[in-house]
Amino acid sequence: MPGTIKNLCYSFVLLLSVSACQVPPETVTDTKPGWPEITVTTKPWTRWWWMGNAVDRKNLDHLLSQYAAAGFGGVEITPIYGAMGFEDQYLDYLSPAWMDRLRFTIQKADSLGMGVDMNLGTGWPFGGPQITPAQAASRLIAQTYRLKAGQKLPDKLVGNDPEQQLPGTTQLKALTAYNQQNESVNLLDKVAADGTLAWTPQAGEWEIYAGFLGKTKQQVKRAAPGGAGYTMDHLSEEALQTYLQRFDKAFDGALPNIRSFFNDSYEVYNADFSPNVFEEFQQLHGYDVRNYLKELVSNEDSEKARRIKADYRSTLGTMVLHHFTIPWTRWINQHRALSRNQAHGAPGNLLDLYGAVNIPECETFGSTNFPIPGLHKYTHDTRNVAPDPVMMKFASSAARILGKPLVSSETFTWLGEHFKVSLAQCKPELEQVFLAGVNHVFFHGTTYSPEEAGWPGWMFYASVNFAPSNSFWPHVKGLNEYITRCQSVLQAGSADNEIMIYWPVDDIWYEANPEKLDTQLTIHSIEEWLHPTDFYKNVQHLTRTGYGVDFVSDHLLDSVEVENNLLQASPHGSAYQVLVIPKMKFMPVATFQTVLEKAKAGATVIFQELPHDVPGLYNLQARRQQLQELIGTLSWNDAGNGVQEIKTGAGSLLLSADIQKALDYKKIERESLVDTGLKFSRREVKGHKTYYLVNHTAAPIAGKIPLNTEARSVLILDPQDGRQGWADAFVENGKTMVKIDLAPGEALILQTAAQTIDQIPAWPYLEKAGNPVPIAGNWQLQFEEGGPELPAPHPLDKLVSWTELADSKAGYFSGTATYTTTFNLSEKTADDYLLELGDVRESARVWVNGEEVGILWSVPFQAKIGKYLKQGENTLKVVVTNLMANRIRYLDQQGVEWRKYHEINFVNLEYQPFDASGWEPQPSGLLGPVTLQPLEANHE
């Protein structure tokens, strides 16, 4: 059929681009158990906003040193709008002075062992002064006219919507007339150069639909100086090349030592057209959509109209992929850098878009309600959909299938109201990201703030402020060390998931809002395009049941090979035991043929239902017949328990409304450890398994859990404090039983091994022995650092919030204070002792007898301290930091103007002007009760 060659070419280009864009996998040269090597990449990175580009060498030097000391591995430079009062220090983006600061940043970062990424633009989305009106984001403008027999159109055909026009850009791209019998005539060739229509109907009444190329007029959002201008047309490679030429000129042919270039989420609004859309549509789908202009642009909700619009949406997605994502990545790779891209929000197949870049990046936006006791959440978000791990897995799935070693995440965007997010609240949100397949976290984020800006410094309006001005900064290193340990494990080897599940994107295109031509697959609209689908429901069920699941698109499925009954798309990609086809309406004939071929080659394929129809409009009946003929060749045998089977070649097809029954029939085992409430992610490193386990429940999880592997030994790694030890483990019925003990909010890593290593001790299994001993004597409270003023020292006979002290300064204070006390241990007979701090607002650093125990920054606020204790008198020092909220409240009550930014200035979680003057005081300090719990070894 027409368009077939073009389709094959697109698929071929996609596969070439995917292959060319691989990041070389990290080489694992040592499979000895224990913590992997720490690298720049295993540490967390942060988005670094350059407000107004008002950066100088002195502050760059100082801030980067602080970031490195806090445990950051790198920064991503994103220039945005500036702060008021510093206009004379603004630098134009890519100017010689700006390039000087960039090079200095790279040199300084390199000296600190840090990396540098760079947003390939300012603000978002891509655009700027180099984008002419002709290359700006476009939309289709529809106008209608009516003529009767013998009439001529009195006016010239010109776009009449001034809101959608730019000088010299409006062009007539389609003109189709419809009579009362809905017969159509393409009139485009009857329009003169001046817009005069040389056509008169001979009979009847006619409605004429005109399609004009218009412009969205969208500007770069939050642009920095030198970056303002029109948003570029992401469907046009010509526009992209114009955009990139500015960087070629600024870099003068030699890019600085940037690790990767970044593109933020696709926030190009109403950009449903480009000059060549109609021509590309015809090449892809085999018919001229201009002959169906009425069905395309009207709100008609017929099957025919939906099929046409679905074909149109597919065309837009293909153009974003081939005219933006692939050539953008190619340009970056040619300059020896990596591409890092957020595909979500784009009107295309997210899996293909993520698969075409080096580092796919997802995003968390908003917050999740976890049932972890003692986890404080000070703001309730009614505006945003909670972060969804299924949505995050579009990025990680593409990476895992294609063997890309890194999956990044913009993490903590609008996690809560400004100044009310604690490090403890970050932890489970972060763990949810890890469980979804991310292994390269970027904080959202850190704002460059010069010393002369004072407190609270420059801040971005939508993020948690991971900056030295934040009162929790002294304890950020605790969070960063946790991330580093986790990522060192999660970046090793490859993901080890059983199930590859097909994502039926054609259903999305068909079911989308008929009033819009483009369908942007955003994280904010997942309740519309993702949650209602059987695909989503199956992914959620399979994950909760204990399976590892990744998603595959039509194009990615084309690249999958079957060997030893496993499905694998890349030598470095994950290998899957089964392909699941969820209930859907549409599947292309070519995809259905591919699925049958995979089964014949040895794969196990499970259909929840057979596809009902083919997508699109062209040659519809013939393609429907092809699909039905293929389905008709399938002769199913009853396998019992609601499962039907066909053995074909070296593999098999199964059909079952209950996918779990089909999996059980094929003995594809789930990880039953999830029955305890644990969540997990599993990886493989040269035949050995690694399990990342998290307890997000309200209760401790203790006892022996089964792993779906046989291992002679299992090493337990504690990412909270870095401890490691050999587990109590044994093999039973083909599974490895491992003894664990996780309090709510804790995580553990299990590594299987061929044998134990003497240098690593056995894991100490301890249980509480008797009642906890209160540390309830007198405390000395000394305020150390913060403001607006340091309160006076306070002796305390009981622990209370700073806001309850008889000192007004303490009620407004944000910063650090030290608690010291002594207690007597009459005899040291327990195997260990657990220090439990109780209620901490918000994080603490602990010393016992002058020796540092560590940073307790998350729930549960406890640490084993037996090795630091002595018989007799002991000294306990606890350094606590609270949140910034109380000090900000003070500034707003005093009328101090600290919100001084151009453009959006500063808003609250509801995007209203920020004002903390009416807040209640935030509980602060060590509230306790503080106890010492004796522990004894559990030898069961």
mmCIF file with all atom_site columns, C-alpha atoms in Angstrom, residues 578-690:
data_model
loop_
_atom_site.group_PDB
_atom_site.id
_atom_site.type_symbol
_atom_site.label_atom_id
_atom_site.label_alt_id
_atom_site.label_comp_id
_atom_site.label_asym_id
_atom_site.label_entity_id
_atom_site.label_seq_id
_atom_site.pdbx_PDB_ins_code
_atom_site.Cartn_x
_atom_site.Cartn_y
_atom_site.Cartn_z
_atom_site.occupancy
_atom_site.B_iso_or_equiv
_atom_site.pdbx_formal_charge
_atom_site.auth_seq_id
_atom_site.auth_comp_id
_atom_site.auth_asym_id
_atom_site.auth_atom_id
_atom_site.pdbx_PDB_model_num
ATOM 1   C CA . VAL A 1 578 ? 7.314   -13.614 28.451 1.00 0.00 ? 578 VAL A CA 1
ATOM 2   C CA . LEU A 1 579 ? 5.586   -11.048 26.264 1.00 0.00 ? 579 LEU A CA 1
ATOM 3   C CA . VAL A 1 580 ? 2.171   -9.968  27.568 1.00 0.00 ? 580 VAL A CA 1
ATOM 4   C CA . ILE A 1 581 ? -0.424  -8.425  25.261 1.00 0.00 ? 581 ILE A CA 1
ATOM 5   C CA . PRO A 1 582 ? -3.067  -6.696  27.398 1.00 0.00 ? 582 PRO A CA 1
ATOM 6   C CA . LYS A 1 583 ? -6.678  -6.224  26.454 1.00 0.00 ? 583 LYS A CA 1
ATOM 7   C CA . MET A 1 584 ? -6.915  -3.598  23.733 1.00 0.00 ? 584 MET A CA 1
ATOM 8   C CA . LYS A 1 585 ? -8.953  -2.540  20.754 1.00 0.00 ? 585 LYS A CA 1
ATOM 9   C CA . PHE A 1 586 ? -6.374  -1.864  18.037 1.00 0.00 ? 586 PHE A CA 1
ATOM 10  C CA . MET A 1 587 ? -3.212  -3.586  16.864 1.00 0.00 ? 587 MET A CA 1
ATOM 11  C CA . PRO A 1 588 ? -1.478  -3.075  13.505 1.00 0.00 ? 588 PRO A CA 1
ATOM 12  C CA . VAL A 1 589 ? -1.389  -6.167  11.321 1.00 0.00 ? 589 VAL A CA 1
ATOM 13  C CA . ALA A 1 590 ? 2.410   -5.915  11.149 1.00 0.00 ? 590 ALA A CA 1
ATOM 14  C CA . THR A 1 591 ? 2.653   -5.952  14.943 1.00 0.00 ? 591 THR A CA 1
ATOM 15  C CA . PHE A 1 592 ? 0.347   -8.957  15.227 1.00 0.00 ? 592 PHE A CA 1
ATOM 16  C CA . GLN A 1 593 ? 2.509   -10.778 12.667 1.00 0.00 ? 593 GLN A CA 1
ATOM 17  C CA . THR A 1 594 ? 5.606   -9.848  14.640 1.00 0.00 ? 594 THR A CA 1
ATOM 18  C CA . VAL A 1 595 ? 4.080   -11.223 17.835 1.00 0.00 ? 595 VAL A CA 1
ATOM 19  C CA . LEU A 1 596 ? 3.265   -14.526 16.134 1.00 0.00 ? 596 LEU A CA 1
ATOM 20  C CA . GLU A 1 597 ? 6.804   -14.704 14.741 1.00 0.00 ? 597 GLU A CA 1
ATOM 21  C CA . LYS A 1 598 ? 8.309   -14.173 18.211 1.00 0.00 ? 598 LYS A CA 1
ATOM 22  C CA . ALA A 1 599 ? 6.261   -17.077 19.538 1.00 0.00 ? 599 ALA A CA 1
ATOM 23  C CA . LYS A 1 600 ? 7.293   -19.304 16.655 1.00 0.00 ? 600 LYS A CA 1
ATOM 24  C CA . ALA A 1 601 ? 10.934  -18.419 17.351 1.00 0.00 ? 601 ALA A CA 1
ATOM 25  C CA . GLY A 1 602 ? 10.583  -19.658 20.929 1.00 0.00 ? 602 GLY A CA 1
ATOM 26  C CA . ALA A 1 603 ? 8.935   -16.917 22.962 1.00 0.00 ? 603 ALA A CA 1
ATOM 27  C CA . THR A 1 604 ? 6.030   -17.278 25.337 1.00 0.00 ? 604 THR A CA 1
ATOM 28  C CA . VAL A 1 605 ? 3.284   -14.793 24.433 1.00 0.00 ? 605 VAL A CA 1
ATOM 29  C CA . ILE A 1 606 ? 0.211   -14.238 26.589 1.00 0.00 ? 606 ILE A CA 1
ATOM 30  C CA . PHE A 1 607 ? -2.855  -12.502 25.158 1.00 0.00 ? 607 PHE A CA 1
ATOM 31  C CA . GLN A 1 608 ? -5.396  -11.191 27.626 1.00 0.00 ? 608 GLN A CA 1
ATOM 32  C CA . GLU A 1 609 ? -7.670  -10.813 24.609 1.00 0.00 ? 609 GLU A CA 1
ATOM 33  C CA . LEU A 1 610 ? -6.973  -10.975 20.913 1.00 0.00 ? 610 LEU A CA 1
ATOM 34  C CA . PRO A 1 611 ? -6.988  -7.571  19.202 1.00 0.00 ? 611 PRO A CA 1
ATOM 35  C CA . HIS A 1 612 ? -10.400 -6.507  17.968 1.00 0.00 ? 612 HIS A CA 1
ATOM 36  C CA . ASP A 1 613 ? -9.447  -4.248  15.089 1.00 0.00 ? 613 ASP A CA 1
ATOM 37  C CA . VAL A 1 614 ? -6.697  -2.463  13.155 1.00 0.00 ? 614 VAL A CA 1
ATOM 38  C CA . PRO A 1 615 ? -5.941  1.237   13.619 1.00 0.00 ? 615 PRO A CA 1
ATOM 39  C CA . GLY A 1 616 ? -6.230  3.946   10.994 1.00 0.00 ? 616 GLY A CA 1
ATOM 40  C CA . LEU A 1 617 ? -8.451  4.587   8.002  1.00 0.00 ? 617 LEU A CA 1
ATOM 41  C CA . TYR A 1 618 ? -6.537  3.662   4.838  1.00 0.00 ? 618 TYR A CA 1
ATOM 42  C CA . ASN A 1 619 ? -7.551  0.406   3.152  1.00 0.00 ? 619 ASN A CA 1
ATOM 43  C CA . LEU A 1 620 ? -9.461  -0.415  6.299  1.00 0.00 ? 620 LEU A CA 1
ATOM 44  C CA . GLN A 1 621 ? -11.509 -3.396  5.161  1.00 0.00 ? 621 GLN A CA 1
ATOM 45  C CA . ALA A 1 622 ? -8.528  -5.115  3.556  1.00 0.00 ? 622 ALA A CA 1
ATOM 46  C CA . ARG A 1 623 ? -6.436  -4.717  6.683  1.00 0.00 ? 623 ARG A CA 1
ATOM 47  C CA . ARG A 1 624 ? -9.278  -5.870  8.886  1.00 0.00 ? 624 ARG A CA 1
ATOM 48  C CA . GLN A 1 625 ? -9.561  -8.946  6.744  1.00 0.00 ? 625 GLN A CA 1
ATOM 49  C CA . GLN A 1 626 ? -5.816  -9.565  7.059  1.00 0.00 ? 626 GLN A CA 1
ATOM 50  C CA . LEU A 1 627 ? -6.047  -9.399  10.828 1.00 0.00 ? 627 LEU A CA 1
ATOM 51  C CA . GLN A 1 628 ? -9.057  -11.685 10.991 1.00 0.00 ? 628 GLN A CA 1
ATOM 52  C CA . GLU A 1 629 ? -7.421  -14.174 8.630  1.00 0.00 ? 629 GLU A CA 1
ATOM 53  C CA . LEU A 1 630 ? -4.372  -14.298 10.896 1.00 0.00 ? 630 LEU A CA 1
ATOM 54  C CA . ILE A 1 631 ? -6.586  -14.763 13.946 1.00 0.00 ? 631 ILE A CA 1
ATOM 55  C CA . GLY A 1 632 ? -8.513  -17.409 12.059 1.00 0.00 ? 632 GLY A CA 1
ATOM 56  C CA . THR A 1 633 ? -5.369  -19.486 11.610 1.00 0.00 ? 633 THR A CA 1
ATOM 57  C CA . LEU A 1 634 ? -5.043  -19.855 15.380 1.00 0.00 ? 634 LEU A CA 1
ATOM 58  C CA . SER A 1 635 ? -6.400  -23.109 16.717 1.00 0.00 ? 635 SER A CA 1
ATOM 59  C CA . TRP A 1 636 ? -6.545  -22.959 20.507 1.00 0.00 ? 636 TRP A CA 1
ATOM 60  C CA . ASN A 1 637 ? -6.358  -25.917 22.872 1.00 0.00 ? 637 ASN A CA 1
ATOM 61  C CA . ASP A 1 638 ? -7.888  -25.848 26.328 1.00 0.00 ? 638 ASP A CA 1
ATOM 62  C CA . ALA A 1 639 ? -5.095  -25.936 28.911 1.00 0.00 ? 639 ALA A CA 1
ATOM 63  C CA . GLY A 1 640 ? -7.493  -25.712 31.850 1.00 0.00 ? 640 GLY A CA 1
ATOM 64  C CA . ASN A 1 641 ? -8.152  -23.093 34.505 1.00 0.00 ? 641 ASN A CA 1
ATOM 65  C CA . GLY A 1 642 ? -9.264  -20.509 31.956 1.00 0.00 ? 642 GLY A CA 1
ATOM 66  C CA . VAL A 1 643 ? -6.118  -20.790 29.823 1.00 0.00 ? 643 VAL A CA 1
ATOM 67  C CA . GLN A 1 644 ? -5.940  -21.693 26.146 1.00 0.00 ? 644 GLN A CA 1
ATOM 68  C CA . GLU A 1 645 ? -2.691  -22.543 24.373 1.00 0.00 ? 645 GLU A CA 1
ATOM 69  C CA . ILE A 1 646 ? -1.178  -22.944 20.941 1.00 0.00 ? 646 ILE A CA 1
ATOM 70  C CA . LYS A 1 647 ? 2.266   -24.490 20.611 1.00 0.00 ? 647 LYS A CA 1
ATOM 71  C CA . THR A 1 648 ? 3.948   -22.933 17.609 1.00 0.00 ? 648 THR A CA 1
ATOM 72  C CA . GLY A 1 649 ? 7.515   -23.554 16.517 1.00 0.00 ? 649 GLY A CA 1
ATOM 73  C CA . ALA A 1 650 ? 9.743   -23.444 19.575 1.00 0.00 ? 650 ALA A CA 1
ATOM 74  C CA . GLY A 1 651 ? 7.361   -21.274 21.593 1.00 0.00 ? 651 GLY A CA 1
ATOM 75  C CA . SER A 1 652 ? 3.748   -20.921 22.563 1.00 0.00 ? 652 SER A CA 1
ATOM 76  C CA . LEU A 1 653 ? 0.770   -18.568 22.517 1.00 0.00 ? 653 LEU A CA 1
ATOM 77  C CA . LEU A 1 654 ? -1.566  -18.401 25.469 1.00 0.00 ? 654 LEU A CA 1
ATOM 78  C CA . LEU A 1 655 ? -4.962  -16.764 25.770 1.00 0.00 ? 655 LEU A CA 1
ATOM 79  C CA . SER A 1 656 ? -6.437  -15.958 29.159 1.00 0.00 ? 656 SER A CA 1
ATOM 80  C CA . ALA A 1 657 ? -8.533  -13.117 30.559 1.00 0.00 ? 657 ALA A CA 1
ATOM 81  C CA . ASP A 1 658 ? -6.549  -13.631 33.772 1.00 0.00 ? 658 ASP A CA 1
ATOM 82  C CA . ILE A 1 659 ? -2.880  -13.091 32.918 1.00 0.00 ? 659 ILE A CA 1
ATOM 83  C CA . GLN A 1 660 ? -1.844  -14.433 36.314 1.00 0.00 ? 660 GLN A CA 1
ATOM 84  C CA . LYS A 1 661 ? -3.341  -17.852 35.463 1.00 0.00 ? 661 LYS A CA 1
ATOM 85  C CA . ALA A 1 662 ? -1.354  -17.974 32.240 1.00 0.00 ? 662 ALA A CA 1
ATOM 86  C CA . LEU A 1 663 ? 1.839   -17.059 34.054 1.00 0.00 ? 663 LEU A CA 1
ATOM 87  C CA . ASP A 1 664 ? 1.218   -19.763 36.631 1.00 0.00 ? 664 ASP A CA 1
ATOM 88  C CA . TYR A 1 665 ? 0.546   -22.276 33.861 1.00 0.00 ? 665 TYR A CA 1
ATOM 89  C CA . LYS A 1 666 ? 3.952   -21.475 32.272 1.00 0.00 ? 666 LYS A CA 1
ATOM 90  C CA . LYS A 1 667 ? 5.592   -21.575 35.731 1.00 0.00 ? 667 LYS A CA 1
ATOM 91  C CA . ILE A 1 668 ? 6.809   -17.990 35.441 1.00 0.00 ? 668 ILE A CA 1
ATOM 92  C CA . GLU A 1 669 ? 7.227   -17.319 39.104 1.00 0.00 ? 669 GLU A CA 1
ATOM 93  C CA . ARG A 1 670 ? 6.540   -14.125 40.933 1.00 0.00 ? 670 ARG A CA 1
ATOM 94  C CA . GLU A 1 671 ? 8.596   -12.854 43.853 1.00 0.00 ? 671 GLU A CA 1
ATOM 95  C CA . SER A 1 672 ? 6.347   -13.810 46.721 1.00 0.00 ? 672 SER A CA 1
ATOM 96  C CA . LEU A 1 673 ? 8.357   -11.622 49.090 1.00 0.00 ? 673 LEU A CA 1
ATOM 97  C CA . VAL A 1 674 ? 5.850   -8.870  48.169 1.00 0.00 ? 674 VAL A CA 1
ATOM 98  C CA . ASP A 1 675 ? 3.243   -10.728 50.241 1.00 0.00 ? 675 ASP A CA 1
ATOM 99  C CA . THR A 1 676 ? 4.982   -9.276  53.303 1.00 0.00 ? 676 THR A CA 1
ATOM 100 C CA . GLY A 1 677 ? 4.371   -5.740  52.037 1.00 0.00 ? 677 GLY A CA 1
ATOM 101 C CA . LEU A 1 678 ? 7.896   -5.259  50.739 1.00 0.00 ? 678 LEU A CA 1
ATOM 102 C CA . LYS A 1 679 ? 8.547   -3.500  47.439 1.00 0.00 ? 679 LYS A CA 1
ATOM 103 C CA . PHE A 1 680 ? 11.546  -4.582  45.384 1.00 0.00 ? 680 PHE A CA 1
ATOM 104 C CA . SER A 1 681 ? 13.688  -4.009  42.335 1.00 0.00 ? 681 SER A CA 1
ATOM 105 C CA . ARG A 1 682 ? 15.952  -6.788  41.055 1.00 0.00 ? 682 ARG A CA 1
ATOM 106 C CA . ARG A 1 683 ? 19.131  -6.619  38.996 1.00 0.00 ? 683 ARG A CA 1
ATOM 107 C CA . GLU A 1 684 ? 21.640  -9.132  37.660 1.00 0.00 ? 684 GLU A CA 1
ATOM 108 C CA . VAL A 1 685 ? 25.433  -8.763  37.631 1.00 0.00 ? 685 VAL A CA 1
ATOM 109 C CA . LYS A 1 686 ? 27.202  -11.635 35.876 1.00 0.00 ? 686 LYS A CA 1
ATOM 110 C CA . GLY A 1 687 ? 24.771  -14.278 37.081 1.00 0.00 ? 687 GLY A CA 1
ATOM 111 C CA . HIS A 1 688 ? 24.375  -12.865 40.586 1.00 0.00 ? 688 HIS A CA 1
ATOM 112 C CA . LYS A 1 689 ? 21.190  -11.196 41.771 1.00 0.00 ? 689 LYS A CA 1
ATOM 113 C CA . THR A 1 690 ? 20.761  -7.934  43.621 1.00 0.00 ? 690 THR A CA 1
#
